[in-house]
Amino acid sequence: MNAPLWISSDIALITGGRATDPFSVTGSVSIDTRSLKPGDLFVALTDQRDGHDFVEAAFAAGAAGALVSRQVGLGPQLIVDDVQEALEQVGVAARVRCGAHRTAVTGSAGKTSVKEMLAQIYRAFGPAHWNVKSFNNHWGVPLTLARMPEDTTRAVFEIGMSTPGEIAPRSQMVRPHTGIVTCIAGAHLEGLGSLSAVAHEKADIFTGMEAGGTFILPADDEFFDYLAGRARRFCPTGNLESFGRSANATARIVGYETDGNESRIQLDIVGKPVLVTINAVGEHWAMNAAAAVLAASQSGLSVEDCAEALSGYTPPPGRGTAEQLTLPQGGHITLIDDAYNANPASMKASLAALSRRGSGRRLIALGEMLEIGETSDAEHAALADPVADTGPAAIFLAGDKMTHLSDALPPQLEQTWTRNWEELWNPLQNALRDGDVLLIKGSNASGMAKLADRIRQWSDSAMGKMERGAEGAAEVG
């Protein structure tokens, strides 16, 4: 039997809290009763809702115990002054007791993809640990740490931000051996104001760097020198490595080709040539792969083993995955769901990748880019040329900010603008034809992921009717 992740007496010692009854956490750590598994520790955080309202539901779902600031009903509970602070203390304790090599990733785009790539590599070589989805904020990072088993050998943590001062404390919790900045681009400008401020904040990922650690930077980025200077300030004994197309990059991209479904990426990492094949399209994926293989090689693995373990990688949902969907009227479309989030850099990368996909009609459905700041209108309008360059048959735009792109598009392009994603559904549905390739992208709050889900449901309904029809035909025969 595996040792418990936590026991109540240890949590009490770590947090200074008091257990109403002893308990052992044989599962993981949860903040959501909808996904809680028997044996989990339920943490009653207060965010948009008060987690204490769900303590009884947690015990009904099989929670081993609950971390609370006040006792709620029956069931073993660990009572502390501040639940968020206690979660952070447990997370730090998990890091201290575990000898894992820790990698931290941030950046304006690509950080979740690089984190997922590293997780795939690390899983191939022993017990590994990583953020679920994009749990990268003030509760996501300590929660991920608190979930880390003691026998973990390699772990990767995505660290995000929306306002100044958020990355440094999370870096200090993780204490990475390797830190990565994927790129500096126009994300979170609403909270930070300028690209230089974004670079300043992202470089804070190195504030918690372990002595002698490695900082990995994008060699072709205009802020490379600035990031390197900040990294050396935080970790004078650190080792600087880089990735990109620059001749001076440690991990250099020397070749990229795609058949529209799969990409072959040729890398040269410190003179060692390797090939990585992934199920994703777009040259930005070559950057992600270079960063991931380079970072993984800092954990004691060979470059060749890292490249082999990464080959076959498929992006998580909403990150540019390609799906074949059946149309109710017959035929199929290819849905490119890149709707998890968007900023100017990721929008342009996704549009460039669309040009490499298939030979069917290209349709584009875009939602607003949010948190762009004072340049928002201009950034939306600046997407006109990248959109036109894909040669689209039709363009579908949702949200007030997308009016600036609508006005900037060439007049000959067929376009539809609506106030929100729901209103976009009918015109998009009516436009789809057999063989179409449809890209859907937008900031998470724009709701474009819901549009992608509705298309899937529409397709699933069509498949269900076909299967029922086939069953009926078989019964008649």
XYZ file of C-alpha atoms in Angstrom:
477
model
C 0.000 0.000 0.000
C 1.307 3.461 -0.913
C 2.140 5.860 1.896
C -0.456 8.613 2.400
C 0.210 11.945 0.752
C -0.409 13.726 4.062
C -1.466 12.873 7.605
C -3.355 15.327 9.772
C -0.626 15.552 12.422
C 1.905 16.669 9.786
C -0.467 19.281 8.375
C -1.117 20.565 11.898
C 2.623 20.846 12.539
C 3.195 22.656 9.226
C 0.333 25.123 9.608
C -0.035 25.511 13.355
C -3.606 24.291 12.957
C -5.725 21.913 15.043
C -7.286 18.642 13.872
C -10.757 17.810 15.139
C -10.004 14.126 14.434
C -6.965 12.381 12.922
C -7.055 11.525 9.215
C -4.810 10.339 6.377
C -4.918 11.716 2.838
C -4.670 8.646 0.608
C -5.693 10.552 -2.507
C -4.756 14.060 -3.605
C -5.643 17.640 -2.642
C -8.837 19.189 -4.022
C -10.551 22.565 -4.031
C -13.558 21.435 -6.107
C -16.117 18.912 -4.891
C -17.137 18.189 -8.498
C -13.784 16.540 -9.209
C -12.934 15.394 -5.665
C -12.041 11.707 -5.303
C -12.374 9.497 -2.208
C -9.357 9.937 0.046
C -8.672 13.534 -1.057
C -8.041 16.473 1.254
C -10.610 19.201 0.581
C -9.257 22.743 0.895
C -12.011 25.278 1.637
C -10.614 28.286 -0.222
C -12.578 31.508 -0.406
C -12.490 32.999 -3.897
C -15.582 33.677 -5.973
C -17.418 31.422 -3.515
C -16.673 30.323 0.027
C -15.333 26.769 0.053
C -16.768 26.256 3.524
C -20.190 26.056 1.863
C -19.037 22.810 0.214
C -17.371 21.010 3.124
C -20.336 18.711 3.722
C -20.494 17.915 -0.002
C -16.791 17.083 0.113
C -17.312 14.561 2.893
C -20.295 13.096 1.032
C -17.951 12.567 -1.935
C -15.453 10.706 0.251
C -12.988 13.374 1.391
C -10.494 12.131 3.974
C -10.468 15.501 5.697
C -10.941 19.224 5.146
C -8.660 22.211 5.608
C -10.866 24.970 7.020
C -10.811 28.182 9.012
C -13.980 27.219 10.907
C -15.528 23.843 11.613
C -18.459 22.888 9.400
C -20.614 19.946 10.479
C -19.100 16.535 11.061
C -16.050 14.912 9.520
C -12.340 15.305 10.361
C -11.191 18.875 9.824
C -7.902 20.739 10.213
C -8.729 24.234 11.479
C -6.309 27.078 10.635
C -6.427 30.865 10.791
C -6.155 31.370 7.010
C -6.831 28.585 4.493
C -4.928 30.185 1.587
C -1.861 30.726 3.778
C -2.103 27.190 5.112
C -2.257 25.789 1.557
C 0.913 27.717 0.728
C 2.642 26.332 3.822
C 1.684 22.771 2.875
C 2.934 23.391 -0.659
C 6.314 24.605 0.569
C 6.559 21.600 2.900
C 5.875 19.278 -0.051
C 8.741 20.893 -1.940
C 11.146 20.647 1.013
C 10.534 16.939 1.627
C 10.843 15.987 -2.066
C 14.115 15.720 -3.981
C 12.558 16.336 -7.422
C 14.235 18.437 -10.094
C 11.866 21.397 -10.435
C 11.284 23.337 -13.665
C 9.229 26.553 -13.781
C 7.755 28.021 -16.958
C 6.289 31.437 -17.729
C 5.915 33.690 -20.775
C 3.365 35.640 -22.790
C 2.520 32.654 -25.005
C 3.381 28.967 -25.144
C 3.887 28.386 -21.421
C 1.120 25.795 -21.055
C 2.314 23.966 -24.173
C 5.932 23.883 -22.958
C 4.739 22.729 -19.533
C 2.725 19.898 -21.117
C 5.680 18.919 -23.318
C 7.953 18.749 -20.288
C 5.374 16.706 -18.399
C 5.309 14.181 -21.252
C 9.105 13.900 -21.245
C 9.355 13.658 -17.456
C 6.656 10.962 -17.254
C 8.797 8.737 -19.472
C 11.617 8.637 -16.915
C 10.048 8.067 -13.516
C 7.500 9.590 -11.128
C 6.622 13.047 -12.500
C 4.426 15.914 -11.361
C 2.915 18.933 -13.142
C 0.116 21.533 -13.029
C -3.322 20.312 -14.022
C -4.656 22.454 -16.898
C -3.335 25.972 -16.249
C -3.367 25.974 -12.453
C -0.743 28.716 -12.388
C -2.140 31.454 -10.138
C -2.107 32.337 -6.431
C -3.909 29.138 -5.471
C -2.940 26.971 -8.464
C 0.804 26.945 -7.751
C 0.605 26.069 -4.021
C -2.142 23.530 -4.794
C 0.109 21.839 -7.363
C 2.984 21.790 -4.864
C 0.755 20.379 -2.119
C -0.287 17.556 -4.461
C 3.323 16.541 -5.214
C 4.151 13.036 -3.904
C 7.374 12.643 -1.964
C 8.827 10.161 -4.499
C 8.537 12.561 -7.462
C 11.779 12.714 -9.468
C 10.941 15.545 -11.891
C 8.273 18.257 -11.683
C 7.237 21.174 -13.882
C 5.240 24.187 -12.751
C 3.541 26.773 -14.947
C 3.579 30.209 -13.318
C 1.255 32.946 -14.597
C 0.173 36.457 -13.717
C -2.344 39.167 -14.547
C -1.097 42.059 -12.407
C 2.373 43.145 -11.205
C 4.016 41.294 -8.341
C 2.393 37.888 -8.818
C 5.215 35.804 -10.295
C 7.962 36.394 -7.699
C 6.166 34.850 -4.680
C 5.194 31.804 -6.736
C 8.763 31.360 -7.936
C 9.934 31.552 -4.330
C 7.452 28.796 -3.431
C 8.629 26.511 -6.245
C 12.392 27.270 -5.956
C 13.088 26.027 -9.518
C 16.326 24.403 -10.629
C 15.447 25.433 -14.194
C 13.420 28.512 -15.165
C 12.040 29.282 -18.616
C 10.613 32.417 -20.226
C 8.953 31.368 -23.508
C 8.539 34.855 -25.028
C 7.575 38.449 -24.298
C 4.484 39.641 -26.155
C 1.409 41.836 -25.779
C -0.444 39.919 -23.082
C -1.701 41.485 -19.814
C -0.841 44.977 -21.061
C -4.013 46.230 -19.414
C -2.499 45.474 -16.019
C 1.153 46.158 -16.850
C 1.037 48.967 -19.410
C 4.028 48.148 -21.635
C 6.061 45.267 -23.081
C 9.043 46.290 -20.960
C 6.861 45.941 -17.862
C 5.769 42.494 -19.072
C 9.442 41.518 -19.459
C 10.220 42.864 -15.991
C 7.436 40.801 -14.439
C 8.194 37.606 -16.385
C 11.861 37.764 -15.352
C 10.684 37.463 -11.747
C 10.386 33.723 -12.362
C 14.109 33.657 -11.536
C 13.695 35.251 -8.086
C 13.368 31.849 -6.428
C 15.989 30.096 -8.548
C 18.154 27.564 -6.719
C 21.856 28.473 -6.657
C 23.611 27.166 -9.741
C 20.309 26.728 -11.581
C 19.662 27.238 -15.283
C 17.673 30.066 -16.847
C 16.409 29.433 -20.382
C 15.489 32.390 -22.596
C 14.174 32.974 -26.146
C 17.288 33.839 -28.166
C 15.407 35.818 -30.835
C 13.362 37.940 -28.433
C 14.054 41.685 -28.334
C 14.111 41.479 -24.517
C 16.723 38.699 -24.396
C 19.487 40.888 -22.951
C 17.141 42.480 -20.428
C 15.848 39.088 -19.269
C 19.390 37.727 -19.035
C 20.470 40.691 -16.916
C 17.562 40.243 -14.512
C 18.175 36.494 -14.297
C 21.838 36.992 -13.408
C 20.877 39.541 -10.786
C 18.558 37.052 -9.082
C 20.897 34.077 -9.492
C 24.534 35.150 -9.973
C 25.684 31.523 -10.027
C 23.109 30.537 -12.645
C 23.743 29.131 -16.103
C 22.271 30.929 -19.150
C 20.889 28.825 -22.031
C 18.672 29.821 -24.970
C 16.456 28.474 -27.745
C 15.360 29.752 -31.150
C 16.632 30.213 -34.687
C 19.606 32.380 -33.743
C 22.992 30.893 -34.611
C 23.986 31.481 -30.983
C 21.033 29.605 -29.469
C 21.873 26.607 -27.289
C 18.858 24.787 -28.743
C 18.742 25.886 -32.382
C 15.850 25.191 -34.756
C 17.466 24.077 -38.022
C 14.443 22.707 -39.883
C 10.649 22.616 -39.843
C 8.217 20.876 -42.182
C 4.610 19.772 -41.967
C 2.078 17.773 -43.970
C -0.783 19.768 -42.475
C -1.369 17.339 -39.619
C 2.057 16.449 -38.251
C 5.220 18.517 -37.850
C 8.845 17.378 -38.118
C 11.216 19.622 -36.164
C 14.966 19.396 -36.533
C 16.957 20.733 -33.589
C 20.624 21.186 -32.858
C 21.220 21.222 -29.107
C 24.823 21.953 -28.197
C 25.981 20.270 -31.404
C 23.682 17.243 -31.028
C 21.188 16.928 -33.915
C 17.775 15.484 -32.975
C 14.412 15.132 -34.689
C 11.080 15.658 -32.923
C 7.757 14.729 -34.556
C 4.560 16.144 -33.010
C 0.847 16.133 -33.826
C 0.544 19.900 -34.181
C 1.021 22.438 -36.960
C 2.786 25.805 -36.963
C 6.357 26.998 -36.632
C 5.656 28.313 -33.137
C 5.525 24.654 -32.097
C 9.172 24.350 -33.083
C 9.979 27.054 -30.509
C 8.008 25.188 -27.850
C 9.738 21.902 -28.665
C 13.205 23.490 -28.578
C 12.528 25.029 -25.155
C 11.111 21.768 -23.766
C 13.911 19.477 -24.965
C 16.561 21.930 -23.764
C 14.927 22.300 -20.343
C 14.393 18.566 -19.889
C 18.056 17.927 -20.679
C 18.932 20.048 -17.626
C 17.276 17.442 -15.378
C 19.900 14.755 -15.983
C 18.448 13.296 -19.188
C 20.229 13.031 -22.524
C 19.137 15.283 -25.377
C 18.403 12.214 -27.503
C 16.176 10.643 -24.836
C 14.280 13.923 -24.363
C 13.603 14.278 -28.092
C 12.422 10.683 -28.367
C 10.113 11.038 -25.362
C 8.588 14.220 -26.783
C 7.889 12.724 -30.219
C 4.189 11.952 -30.679
C 3.140 14.917 -28.519
C -0.447 16.101 -29.052
C -1.608 19.475 -27.642
C -4.226 19.513 -24.890
C -7.787 20.620 -25.771
C -8.127 24.234 -26.857
C -4.446 24.601 -27.757
C -4.572 24.072 -31.516
C -5.792 20.502 -31.684
C -7.254 19.319 -35.000
C -10.449 17.256 -34.975
C -12.439 15.632 -37.785
C -16.149 16.286 -37.229
C -19.155 14.939 -39.124
C -21.661 17.372 -40.651
C -25.405 16.658 -40.326
C -25.834 17.181 -44.077
C -22.988 14.761 -44.805
C -19.265 15.140 -45.118
C -16.672 16.301 -42.612
C -14.870 19.405 -41.430
C -11.568 19.884 -39.645
C -11.977 21.914 -36.454
C -8.848 23.676 -35.176
C -9.724 24.533 -31.586
C -7.251 27.137 -30.319
C -9.795 28.888 -28.137
C -8.219 28.537 -24.721
C -6.721 32.024 -24.865
C -5.395 34.697 -27.206
C -3.053 37.653 -27.476
C -1.594 39.342 -30.582
C 1.398 36.987 -30.791
C -0.590 33.780 -30.378
C -3.283 35.018 -32.799
C -0.693 35.605 -35.531
C 0.981 32.257 -34.856
C -2.333 30.423 -35.072
C -3.303 32.183 -38.306
C 0.080 31.379 -39.856
C -0.390 27.720 -38.898
C -3.832 27.672 -40.548
C -2.202 28.394 -43.897
C -0.369 25.066 -43.627
C -3.460 22.979 -43.011
C -5.116 20.979 -45.765
C -6.556 22.038 -49.095
C -10.162 22.741 -48.123
C -11.851 26.108 -47.685
C -10.498 27.999 -44.710
C -12.981 29.586 -42.316
C -11.903 31.723 -39.358
C -13.926 32.469 -36.216
C -12.240 34.910 -33.837
C -13.257 36.331 -30.473
C -11.852 39.377 -28.727
C -8.357 39.593 -27.280
C -8.743 40.861 -23.721
C -6.349 42.554 -21.259
C -4.379 44.139 -24.131
C -4.515 47.652 -22.684
C -4.338 51.008 -24.483
C -3.172 49.474 -27.778
C -6.144 47.102 -27.943
C -7.896 48.796 -30.881
C -4.713 48.896 -32.958
C -3.771 45.306 -32.063
C -7.153 44.031 -33.221
C -6.919 46.012 -36.463
C -3.375 44.716 -37.031
C -4.732 41.186 -37.426
C -6.216 42.154 -40.810
C -3.164 41.221 -42.892
C -2.492 37.898 -41.097
C -6.175 36.992 -41.555
C -6.149 37.939 -45.247
C -2.903 36.022 -45.799
C -4.657 32.740 -44.961
C -6.931 33.172 -48.004
C -10.132 32.593 -46.031
C -13.469 31.789 -47.624
C -15.242 33.559 -44.746
C -14.461 35.291 -41.467
C -16.653 35.289 -38.345
C -15.954 37.829 -35.596
C -17.480 38.167 -32.115
C -17.274 41.002 -29.608
C -17.054 44.805 -29.596
C -13.265 44.902 -29.908
C -13.442 42.842 -33.097
C -15.139 45.751 -34.870
C -11.648 47.213 -35.331
C -10.539 44.105 -37.207
C -13.781 44.087 -39.163
C -13.178 47.658 -40.344
C -9.563 46.891 -41.317
C -10.264 43.766 -43.385
C -10.166 43.999 -47.201
C -13.713 44.712 -48.441
C -13.760 41.693 -50.751
C -13.494 39.252 -47.853
C -16.799 37.767 -46.734
C -17.254 38.519 -43.051
C -19.827 38.319 -40.277
C -19.634 40.296 -37.042
C -21.828 39.674 -33.998
C -21.859 40.965 -30.437
C -21.051 37.587 -28.843
C -20.273 33.975 -29.639
C -23.908 32.825 -29.286
C -25.006 35.102 -32.119
C -22.179 33.756 -34.262
C -23.493 30.209 -34.096
C -26.242 30.340 -36.751
C -24.269 32.068 -39.520
C -21.264 29.832 -38.894
C -23.405 26.695 -38.830
C -25.021 27.635 -42.149
C -21.641 28.351 -43.765
C -19.927 25.023 -43.041
C -19.386 22.681 -45.990
C -17.732 19.320 -46.528
C -13.943 19.651 -46.505
C -13.801 22.985 -44.649
C -11.006 23.773 -42.215
C -12.323 25.963 -39.381
C -10.089 27.833 -36.927
C -11.671 29.059 -33.684
C -9.652 31.332 -31.399
C -10.163 34.069 -28.820
C -9.452 35.005 -25.228
C -10.968 32.605 -22.726
C -13.543 35.166 -21.553
C -14.733 35.737 -25.131
C -16.542 32.393 -24.992
C -15.137 31.016 -28.244
C -14.385 27.688 -26.547
C -18.147 27.363 -26.037
C -18.628 27.880 -29.759
C -16.200 25.024 -30.435
C -18.099 22.838 -27.939
C -21.407 23.622 -29.652
C -19.975 22.530 -33.002
C -18.857 19.262 -31.397
C -22.321 18.708 -29.916
C -23.893 19.434 -33.305
C -21.561 16.885 -34.878
C -22.188 14.314 -32.129
C -25.936 14.700 -32.715
C -25.392 14.054 -36.411
C -23.340 10.938 -35.636
C -26.061 9.705 -33.273
C -28.714 10.037 -35.985
C -26.515 8.175 -38.462
C -25.887 5.350 -35.997
C -29.597 5.056 -35.166
C -30.391 5.021 -38.870
C -27.873 2.282 -39.450
C -29.350 0.243 -36.592
C -32.820 0.650 -38.067
C -31.632 -0.454 -41.467
C -29.988 -3.522 -39.916
C -33.205 -4.425 -38.108
C -35.260 -4.114 -41.301
C -32.821 -6.400 -43.163
